[in-house]
Structures are given as C-alpha cells and as structure tokens.
Tab-separated table of C-alpha atoms in Angstrom:
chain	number	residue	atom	x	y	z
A	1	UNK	CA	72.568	-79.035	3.424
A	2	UNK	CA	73.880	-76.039	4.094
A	3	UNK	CA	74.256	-74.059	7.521
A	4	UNK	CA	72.027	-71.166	7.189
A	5	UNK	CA	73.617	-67.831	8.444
A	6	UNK	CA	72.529	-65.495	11.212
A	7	UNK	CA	71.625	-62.060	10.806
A	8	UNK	CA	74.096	-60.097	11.573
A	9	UNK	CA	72.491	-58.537	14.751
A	10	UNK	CA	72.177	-62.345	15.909
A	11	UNK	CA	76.451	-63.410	15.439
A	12	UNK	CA	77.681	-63.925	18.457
A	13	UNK	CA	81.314	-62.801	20.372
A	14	UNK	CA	82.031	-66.696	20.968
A	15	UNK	CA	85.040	-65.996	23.436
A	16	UNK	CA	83.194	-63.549	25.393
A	17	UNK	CA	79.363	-65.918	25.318
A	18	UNK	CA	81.415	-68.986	26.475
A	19	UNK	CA	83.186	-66.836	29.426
A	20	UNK	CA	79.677	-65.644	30.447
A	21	UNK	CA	78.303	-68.574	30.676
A	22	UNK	CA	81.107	-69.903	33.051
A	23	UNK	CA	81.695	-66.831	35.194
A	24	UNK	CA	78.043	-65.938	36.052
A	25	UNK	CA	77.356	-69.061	37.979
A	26	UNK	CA	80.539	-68.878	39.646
A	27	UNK	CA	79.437	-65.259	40.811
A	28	UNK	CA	75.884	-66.192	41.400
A	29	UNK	CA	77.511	-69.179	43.853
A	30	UNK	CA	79.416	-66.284	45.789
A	31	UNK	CA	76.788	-64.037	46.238
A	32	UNK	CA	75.273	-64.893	49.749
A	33	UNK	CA	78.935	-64.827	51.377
A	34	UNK	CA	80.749	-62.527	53.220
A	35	UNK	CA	82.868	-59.868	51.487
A	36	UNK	CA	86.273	-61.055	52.170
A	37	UNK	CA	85.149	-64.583	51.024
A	38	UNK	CA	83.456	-63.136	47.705
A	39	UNK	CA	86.975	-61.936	46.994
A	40	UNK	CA	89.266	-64.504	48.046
A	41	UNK	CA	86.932	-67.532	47.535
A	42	UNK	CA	85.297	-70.569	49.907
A	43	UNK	CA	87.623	-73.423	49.861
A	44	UNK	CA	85.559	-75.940	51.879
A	45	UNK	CA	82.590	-75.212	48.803
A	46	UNK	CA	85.387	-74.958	46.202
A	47	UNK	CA	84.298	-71.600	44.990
A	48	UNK	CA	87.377	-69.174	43.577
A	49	UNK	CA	86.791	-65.665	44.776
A	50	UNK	CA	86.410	-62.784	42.293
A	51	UNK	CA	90.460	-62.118	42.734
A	52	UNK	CA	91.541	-65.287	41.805
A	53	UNK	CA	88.953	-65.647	38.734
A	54	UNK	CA	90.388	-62.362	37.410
A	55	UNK	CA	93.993	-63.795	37.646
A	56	UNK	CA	92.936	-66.835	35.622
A	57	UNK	CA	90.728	-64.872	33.574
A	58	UNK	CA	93.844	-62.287	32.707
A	59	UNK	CA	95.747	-65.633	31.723
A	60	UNK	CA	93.271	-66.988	29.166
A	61	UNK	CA	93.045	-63.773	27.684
A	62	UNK	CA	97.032	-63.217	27.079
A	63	UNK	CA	96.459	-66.959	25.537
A	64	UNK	CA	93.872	-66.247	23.184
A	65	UNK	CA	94.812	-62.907	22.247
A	66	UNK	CA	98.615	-62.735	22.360
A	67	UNK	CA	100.848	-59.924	21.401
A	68	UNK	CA	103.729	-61.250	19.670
A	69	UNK	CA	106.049	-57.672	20.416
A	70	UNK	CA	108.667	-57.412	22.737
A	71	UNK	CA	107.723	-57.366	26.641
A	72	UNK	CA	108.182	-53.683	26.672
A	73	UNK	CA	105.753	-53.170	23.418
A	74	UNK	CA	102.899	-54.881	24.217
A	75	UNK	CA	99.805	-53.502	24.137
A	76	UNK	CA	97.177	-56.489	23.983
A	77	UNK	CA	94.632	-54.557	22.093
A	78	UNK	CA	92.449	-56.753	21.264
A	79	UNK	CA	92.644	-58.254	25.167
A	80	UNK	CA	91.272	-54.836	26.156
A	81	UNK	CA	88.608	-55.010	23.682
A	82	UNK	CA	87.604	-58.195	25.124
A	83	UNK	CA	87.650	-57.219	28.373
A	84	UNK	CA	85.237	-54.397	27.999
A	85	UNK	CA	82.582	-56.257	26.108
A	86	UNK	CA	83.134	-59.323	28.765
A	87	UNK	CA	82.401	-56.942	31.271
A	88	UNK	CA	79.504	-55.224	29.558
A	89	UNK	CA	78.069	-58.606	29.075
A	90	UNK	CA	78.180	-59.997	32.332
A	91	UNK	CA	76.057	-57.007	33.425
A	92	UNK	CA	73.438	-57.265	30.899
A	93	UNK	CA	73.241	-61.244	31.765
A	94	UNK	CA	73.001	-60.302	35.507
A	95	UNK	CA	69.658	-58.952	34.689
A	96	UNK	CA	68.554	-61.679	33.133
A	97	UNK	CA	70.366	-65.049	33.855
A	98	UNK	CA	70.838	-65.460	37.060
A	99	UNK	CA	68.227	-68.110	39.268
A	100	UNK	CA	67.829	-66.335	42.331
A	101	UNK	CA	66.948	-63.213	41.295
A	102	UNK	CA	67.493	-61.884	44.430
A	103	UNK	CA	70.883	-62.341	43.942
A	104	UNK	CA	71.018	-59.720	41.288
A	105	UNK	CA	72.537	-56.906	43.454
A	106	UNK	CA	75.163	-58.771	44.990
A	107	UNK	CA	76.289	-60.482	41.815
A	108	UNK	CA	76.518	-56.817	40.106
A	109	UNK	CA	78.789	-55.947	43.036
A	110	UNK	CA	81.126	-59.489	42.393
A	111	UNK	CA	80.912	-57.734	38.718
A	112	UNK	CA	82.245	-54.533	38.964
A	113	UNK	CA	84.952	-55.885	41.248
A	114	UNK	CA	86.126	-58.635	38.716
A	115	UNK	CA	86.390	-56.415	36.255
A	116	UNK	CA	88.734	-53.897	38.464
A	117	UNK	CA	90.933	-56.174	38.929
A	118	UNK	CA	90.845	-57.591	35.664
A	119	UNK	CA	91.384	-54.272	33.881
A	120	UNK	CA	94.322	-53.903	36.364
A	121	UNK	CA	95.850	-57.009	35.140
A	122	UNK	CA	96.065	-55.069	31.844
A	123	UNK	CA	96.441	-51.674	33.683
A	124	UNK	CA	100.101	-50.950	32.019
A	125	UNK	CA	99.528	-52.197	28.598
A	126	UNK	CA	96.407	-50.024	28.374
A	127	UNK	CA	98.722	-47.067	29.710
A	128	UNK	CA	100.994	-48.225	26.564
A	129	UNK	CA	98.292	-48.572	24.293
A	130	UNK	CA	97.129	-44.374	25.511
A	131	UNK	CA	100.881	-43.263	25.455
A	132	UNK	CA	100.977	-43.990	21.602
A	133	UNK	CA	97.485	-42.899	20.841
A	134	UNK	CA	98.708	-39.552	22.389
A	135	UNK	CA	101.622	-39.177	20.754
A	136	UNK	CA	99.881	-39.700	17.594
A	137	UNK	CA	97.471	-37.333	17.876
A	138	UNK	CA	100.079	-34.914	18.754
A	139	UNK	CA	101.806	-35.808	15.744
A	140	UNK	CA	98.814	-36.108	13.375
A	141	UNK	CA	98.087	-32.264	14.635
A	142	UNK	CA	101.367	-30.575	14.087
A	143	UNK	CA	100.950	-27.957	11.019
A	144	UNK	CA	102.561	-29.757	8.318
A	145	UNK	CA	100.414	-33.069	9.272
A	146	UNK	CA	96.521	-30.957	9.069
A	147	UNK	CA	94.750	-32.574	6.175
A	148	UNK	CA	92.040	-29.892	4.812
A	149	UNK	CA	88.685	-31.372	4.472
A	150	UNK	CA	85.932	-30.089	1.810
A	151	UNK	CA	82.380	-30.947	2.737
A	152	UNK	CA	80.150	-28.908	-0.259
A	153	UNK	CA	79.493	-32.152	-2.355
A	154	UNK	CA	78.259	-34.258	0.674
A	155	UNK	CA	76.342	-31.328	2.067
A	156	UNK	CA	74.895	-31.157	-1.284
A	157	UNK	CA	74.204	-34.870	-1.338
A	158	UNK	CA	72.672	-35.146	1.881
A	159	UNK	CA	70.741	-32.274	1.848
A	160	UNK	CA	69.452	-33.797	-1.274
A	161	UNK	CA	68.772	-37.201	0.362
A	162	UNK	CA	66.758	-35.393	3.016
A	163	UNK	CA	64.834	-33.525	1.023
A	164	UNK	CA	63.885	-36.445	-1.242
A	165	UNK	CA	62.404	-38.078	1.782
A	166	UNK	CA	60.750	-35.298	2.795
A	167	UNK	CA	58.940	-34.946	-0.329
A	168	UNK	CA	58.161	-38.744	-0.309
A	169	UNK	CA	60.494	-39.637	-2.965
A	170	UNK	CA	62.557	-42.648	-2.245
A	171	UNK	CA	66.039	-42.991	-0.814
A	172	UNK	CA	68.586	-45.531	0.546
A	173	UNK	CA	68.512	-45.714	4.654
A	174	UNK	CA	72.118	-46.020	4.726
A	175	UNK	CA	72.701	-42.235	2.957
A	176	UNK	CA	69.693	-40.597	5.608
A	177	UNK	CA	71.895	-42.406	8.342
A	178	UNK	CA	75.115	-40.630	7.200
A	179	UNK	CA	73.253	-37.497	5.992
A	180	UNK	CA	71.908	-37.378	10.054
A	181	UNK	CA	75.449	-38.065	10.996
A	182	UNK	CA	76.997	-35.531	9.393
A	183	UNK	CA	74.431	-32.988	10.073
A	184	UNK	CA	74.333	-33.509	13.462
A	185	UNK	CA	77.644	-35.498	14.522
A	186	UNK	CA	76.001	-37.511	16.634
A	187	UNK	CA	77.154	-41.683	16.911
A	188	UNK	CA	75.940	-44.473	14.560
A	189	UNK	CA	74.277	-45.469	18.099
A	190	UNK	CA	72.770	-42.676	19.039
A	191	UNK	CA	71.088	-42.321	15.565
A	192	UNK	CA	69.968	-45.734	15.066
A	193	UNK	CA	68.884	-46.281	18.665
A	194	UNK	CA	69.149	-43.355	21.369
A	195	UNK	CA	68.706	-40.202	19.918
A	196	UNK	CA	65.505	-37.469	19.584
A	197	UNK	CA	65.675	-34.151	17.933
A	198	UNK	CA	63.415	-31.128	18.905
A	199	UNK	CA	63.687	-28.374	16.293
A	200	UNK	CA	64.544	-25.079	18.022
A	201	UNK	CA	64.969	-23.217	14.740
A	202	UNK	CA	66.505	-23.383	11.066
A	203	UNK	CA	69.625	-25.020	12.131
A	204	UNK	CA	69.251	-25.682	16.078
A	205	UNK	CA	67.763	-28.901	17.804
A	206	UNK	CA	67.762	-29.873	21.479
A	207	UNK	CA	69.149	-33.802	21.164
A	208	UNK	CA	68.897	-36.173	24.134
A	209	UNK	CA	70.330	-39.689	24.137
A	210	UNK	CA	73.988	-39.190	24.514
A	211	UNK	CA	75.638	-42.597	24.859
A	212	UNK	CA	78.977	-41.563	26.039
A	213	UNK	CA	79.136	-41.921	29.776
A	214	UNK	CA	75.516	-42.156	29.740
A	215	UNK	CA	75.716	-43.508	33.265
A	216	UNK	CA	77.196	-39.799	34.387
A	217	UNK	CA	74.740	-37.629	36.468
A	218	UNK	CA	74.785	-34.310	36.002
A	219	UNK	CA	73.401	-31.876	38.127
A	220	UNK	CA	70.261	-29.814	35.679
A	221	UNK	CA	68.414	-27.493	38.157
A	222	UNK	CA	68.195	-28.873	41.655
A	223	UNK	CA	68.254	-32.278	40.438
A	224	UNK	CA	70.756	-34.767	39.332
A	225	UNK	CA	70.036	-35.858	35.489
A	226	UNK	CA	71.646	-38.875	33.687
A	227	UNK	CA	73.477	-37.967	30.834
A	228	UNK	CA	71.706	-39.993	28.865
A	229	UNK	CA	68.199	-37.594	29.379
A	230	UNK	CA	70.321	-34.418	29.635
A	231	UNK	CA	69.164	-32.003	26.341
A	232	UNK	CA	71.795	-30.572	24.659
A	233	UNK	CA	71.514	-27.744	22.006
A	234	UNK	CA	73.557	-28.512	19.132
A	235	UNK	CA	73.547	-27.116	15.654
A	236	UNK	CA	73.139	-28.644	12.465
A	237	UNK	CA	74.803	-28.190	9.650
A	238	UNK	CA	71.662	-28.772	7.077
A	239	UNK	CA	68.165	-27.903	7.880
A	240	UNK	CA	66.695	-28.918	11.267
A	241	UNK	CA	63.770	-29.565	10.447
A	242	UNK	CA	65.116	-31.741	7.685
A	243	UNK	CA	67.362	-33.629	10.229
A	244	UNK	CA	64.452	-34.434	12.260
A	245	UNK	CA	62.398	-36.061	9.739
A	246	UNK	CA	65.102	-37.940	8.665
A	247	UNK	CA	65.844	-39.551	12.112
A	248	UNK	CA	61.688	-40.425	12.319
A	249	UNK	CA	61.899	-41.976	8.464
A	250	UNK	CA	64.395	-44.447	9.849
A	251	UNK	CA	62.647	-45.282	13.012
A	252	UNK	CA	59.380	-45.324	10.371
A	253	UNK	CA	61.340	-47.709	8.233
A	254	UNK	CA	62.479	-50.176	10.940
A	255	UNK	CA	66.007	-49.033	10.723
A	256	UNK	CA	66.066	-47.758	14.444
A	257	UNK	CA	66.186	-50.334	17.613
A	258	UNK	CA	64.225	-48.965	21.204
A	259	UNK	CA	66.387	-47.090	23.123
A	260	UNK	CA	66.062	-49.021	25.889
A	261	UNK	CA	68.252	-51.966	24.090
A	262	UNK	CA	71.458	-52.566	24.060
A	263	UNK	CA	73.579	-50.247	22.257
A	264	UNK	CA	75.851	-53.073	21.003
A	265	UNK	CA	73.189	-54.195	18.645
A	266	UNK	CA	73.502	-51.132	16.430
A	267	UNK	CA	77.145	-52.166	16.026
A	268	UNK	CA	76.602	-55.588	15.205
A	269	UNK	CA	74.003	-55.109	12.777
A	270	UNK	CA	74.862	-51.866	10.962
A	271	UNK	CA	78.730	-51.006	11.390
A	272	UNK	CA	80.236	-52.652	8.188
A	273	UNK	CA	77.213	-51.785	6.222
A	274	UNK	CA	77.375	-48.431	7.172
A	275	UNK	CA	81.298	-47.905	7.710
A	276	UNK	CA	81.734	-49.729	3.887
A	277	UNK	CA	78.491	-46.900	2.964
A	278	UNK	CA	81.000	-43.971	3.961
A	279	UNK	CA	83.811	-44.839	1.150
A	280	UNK	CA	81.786	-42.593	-1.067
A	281	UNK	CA	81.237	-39.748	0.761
A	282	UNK	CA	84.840	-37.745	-0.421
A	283	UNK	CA	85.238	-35.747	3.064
A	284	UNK	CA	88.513	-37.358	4.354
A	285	UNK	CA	90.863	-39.383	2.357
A	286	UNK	CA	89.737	-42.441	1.204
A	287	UNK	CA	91.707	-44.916	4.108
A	288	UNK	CA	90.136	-42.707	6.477
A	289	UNK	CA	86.296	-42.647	5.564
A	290	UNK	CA	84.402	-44.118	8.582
A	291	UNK	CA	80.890	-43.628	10.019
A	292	UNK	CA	83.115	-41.635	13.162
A	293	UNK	CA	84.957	-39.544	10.935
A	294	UNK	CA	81.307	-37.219	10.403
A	295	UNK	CA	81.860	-36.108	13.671
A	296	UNK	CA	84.726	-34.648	13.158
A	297	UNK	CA	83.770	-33.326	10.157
A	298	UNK	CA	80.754	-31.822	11.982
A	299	UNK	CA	82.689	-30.370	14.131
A	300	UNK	CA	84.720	-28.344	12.156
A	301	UNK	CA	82.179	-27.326	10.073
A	302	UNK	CA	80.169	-26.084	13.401
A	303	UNK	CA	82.956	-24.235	14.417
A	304	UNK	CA	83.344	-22.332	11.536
A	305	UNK	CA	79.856	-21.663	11.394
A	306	UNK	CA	79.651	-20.214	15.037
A	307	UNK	CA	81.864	-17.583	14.081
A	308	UNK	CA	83.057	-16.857	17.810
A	309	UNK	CA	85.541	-19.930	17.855
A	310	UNK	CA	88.849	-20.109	18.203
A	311	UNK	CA	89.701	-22.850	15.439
A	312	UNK	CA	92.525	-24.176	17.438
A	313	UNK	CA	91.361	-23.681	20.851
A	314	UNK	CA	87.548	-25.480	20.910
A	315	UNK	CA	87.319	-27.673	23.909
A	316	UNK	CA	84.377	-26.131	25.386
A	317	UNK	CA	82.204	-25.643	22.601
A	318	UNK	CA	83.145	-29.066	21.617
A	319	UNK	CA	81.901	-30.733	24.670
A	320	UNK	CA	78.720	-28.554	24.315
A	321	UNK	CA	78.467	-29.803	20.986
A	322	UNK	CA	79.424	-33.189	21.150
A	323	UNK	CA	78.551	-33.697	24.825
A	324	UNK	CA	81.617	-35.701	25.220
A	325	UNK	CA	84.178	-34.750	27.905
A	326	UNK	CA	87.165	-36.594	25.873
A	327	UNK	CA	89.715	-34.473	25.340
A	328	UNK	CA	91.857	-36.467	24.059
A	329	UNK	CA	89.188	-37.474	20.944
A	330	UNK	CA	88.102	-33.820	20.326
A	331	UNK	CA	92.445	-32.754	20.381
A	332	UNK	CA	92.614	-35.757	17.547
A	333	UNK	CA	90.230	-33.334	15.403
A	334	UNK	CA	92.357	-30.363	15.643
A	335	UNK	CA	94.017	-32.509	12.074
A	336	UNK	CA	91.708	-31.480	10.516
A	337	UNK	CA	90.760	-27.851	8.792
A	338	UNK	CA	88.115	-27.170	6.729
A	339	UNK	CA	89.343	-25.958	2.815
A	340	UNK	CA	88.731	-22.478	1.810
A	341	UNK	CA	86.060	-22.352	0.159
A	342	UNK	CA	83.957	-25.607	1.181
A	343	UNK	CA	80.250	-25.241	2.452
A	344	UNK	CA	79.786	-25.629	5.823
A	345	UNK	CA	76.111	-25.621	5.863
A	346	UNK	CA	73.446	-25.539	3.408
C-alpha cells in the first residue's frame, strides 16, 4: 500500500521537530532553579544548563549541516536557517507543550537565552554570511549592473484578474495573490494571513499586519503600539478598492489562514506554489521571478508615482511604504529602475 502524503501545510522540519522534542523537557526540568544553575546546569539531578545545551546543540548542527569551504569561508547557511526556525519553534511549543504550565514563563526565559548563545556559536559565520550579502548588493547596484524592469503587461494582467473577480467572473487564487502583491508589496504572509486594507481613496489604503519585527513597539499617540497593529498608509499601484476585494475573495475562498496563526504556515503551504506561479509574470528576468521580487517591483513603481522621490535616495519613503526598517533589503532594490515607458499604475 502506499504511504499517503501530507498536505503540504502538515510536512514537517524533521531536524528541528526531533530537537524540540528533546530540548523542551530539558528546559521545562530547569525551570524552578536558580539562575546561575539554569545556565550552568544541576549535576547532582543531571540536568545540562542552557550554556552547555547550546554548545552541544552548535555541534550537531555543524554535523548535520556542514560547510565543506575552507575555515575562513564558511558560512553555515543552512545552520543559521535552522537555528532560527529551532528557536521560533521552541517558543510556539512553550505555549503549548510544556506540563506545568506554570512553568511557561521561566522556560521562555531558558529560551531566549539558549538561543543567544546559540546564535553566538554561529556569531562570525553569520557576520561572513552579511559581509558578502553586502558586497553584493553593492555590486548588483553599481550603474552598469541596474537591470530595468517593465511592469505594463502584469499591471494589465492583474488589474484584469481583479476586476474579473470583482465582477464575479472566475479567476485562479494564485494570480489575485500576486496581483495583491504587486499592488501593494506587501509579503506572501501578510497577504495570506496578517494583512487588512481600508480604502482611503483611488489608490491609498491604511494596511495593518506588518510581520517584520512585528514584536517592535512603537510609540502612536501616548501609547506604545505593536508593529503588528500599527496602520500604515501605503499606495497601490492598481485600484484600491480593487486591492481590497481581492484580499477578502481569498479569505472568502479559504485561501487565507487567521492571523493569529503561525506565520510559518503560509510558507509551508503556499511558497512553491506561489514562487513556481511568479515565472510568468515577465517583471524581472526569468532566474529572478519570486513571490519577494513584487516588492521591489512595487517599490519602484511607487516611487515613480509619488513624484517627490529621489530615485536613488528612498530610504524613508521606503520604510513608510514598506514598513520595514532594513536598509540593507530596501539598498538591494536600488538594482533595479523602472524602463521608460512602462506603466506604473493603472
């Protein structure tokens, strides 16, 4: 007989599961101790402190995961990428694995620690890993490296798409979800689990649900906001009140998770599906054409059609925008420049 195969929201990060379900006992045991001994163990109850299982934890994951370049090149990519969703899910098991329950603060506090010390096990590889990224982007953006990007026929096409909907005709989900993302530039998380759109006017809405450091408070007013509820006026590039149809015809067609869950789940279930959906949408050149990418695009496009930006000089408005403080991201889109000629909004 054969196995049947999960959904894809249901597959499973085996490394990180099986690491879970070692490490959160071991954390829940150290919970009711001292400070000191929640860090450098209990010997007489054979419990490792949260120092010693990030050592051993830093080991396993240079096992599993090696990078076969000299000393001096390593980067351990993947490693990192481990590292950040182990961390991410030992949090979200805290809340709901542990026995004691009472434990839950303390074991949150073993968390964060661990995974300090764990991401400073990796602390000059990831400093590697940046180094290059920087130096690409400052390559990538030199003059004779700017690619020119041409967005009429996927305006045209989504603005189509959108309007089909709107007039009850039927579409595929995956071209609303990148007509929405290239409208709006927000994530692939943020539209299939986070976001809301107010229309202010033709081609305004106020969006909340920014992912990105969606732990940040902000100060709105007298009082300190999370990120994650902050409004943010951002244009769109096709008609908002187009846009915000099209983000309620995917929550209307089960193509949206709460936003209370996990953001993760929008990766695992829709990335490839949507990321393979992009190849036809002729923005960028074809080996770069990824879900992402309409942000920049977006961008771009914004910029030009604000009028009072300086093309080459659009940090601010692009952390208004984008409500992402990254500079290093938004300096990666100075690449690109949108072709005489192309439609920047329709």
């Amino acid at each position: 007989m054969s196995r049947e195969l999960k959904a894809s929201e249901d597959l499973e990060n085996t490394y990180v599961a099986e690491r879970v379900a070692y490490l959160l006992p071991q954390f829940e045991a150290l919970a009711p101790y001292k400070l000191n001994q929640r860090k450098k163990g209990v010997p007489n109850e054979d419990l490792l402190g949260w120092e010693r299982l990030a050592a051993i934890e830093a080991k396993n994951l240079k096992i599993n995961y090696p990078d076969e370049r000299p000393e001096d090149e390593k980067e351990y990519g993947t490693a990192l990428r481990q590292i950040t969703a182990l961390k991410k899910a030992l949090k979200f098991a805290a809340k709901t694995d542990l026995k004691d329950r009472a434990l839950v603060n303390p074991v949150n506090t073993i968390i964060t620690h661990f995974g300090e010390a764990l991401s400073y096990q990796f602390a000059s590889y990831k400093e590697r890993q940046n180094s290059r990224y920087r130096d690409t982007v400052k390559e990538r953006r030199q003059k004779e490296n700017r690619i020119y990007i041409d967005l009429t026929n996927s305006l045209k096409f989504a603005h189509n798409v959108l309007t089909d909907i709107k007039n009850d005709e039927d579409a595929n989900w995956l071209d609303v979800s990148c007509a929405i993302a290239l409208a709006t530039g927000r994530r692939m998380a943020e539209v299939h689990l986070s976001a809301s759109f107010e229309q202010i006017d033709e081609y305004t809405v106020t969006f909340k649900g920014q992912l990105k450091g969606k732990n940040r408070r902000v100060r709105l007013g007298d009082k300190a906001v999370s990120v994650r509820d902050l409004p943010f006026k951002i244009p769109t590039l096709i008609s908002a009140d187009l846009v915000c149809f099209g983000l309620q015809w995917l929550d209307d067609k089960g193509k949206r998770f709460e936003p209370d869950e996990d953001p993760e789940r929008v990766n695992r279930r829709f990335s490839k599906t949507l990321n393979e959906a992009c190849k036809s949408w002729d923005i960028f050149p074809a080996d770069e054409r990824t879900y992402h990418k309409f942000r920049a695009a977006y961008l771009r496009a914004a910029i030009v059609n604000d009028g009072n930006v300086d093309p080459y000089d659009f940090i601010d408005f692009a952390k208004d925008v984008l409500g992402d403080d990254d500079e290093a991201t938004i300096n990666a889109y100075k690449r690109y420049e949108i072709k005489p000629g192309s439609l920047t909004r329709i």
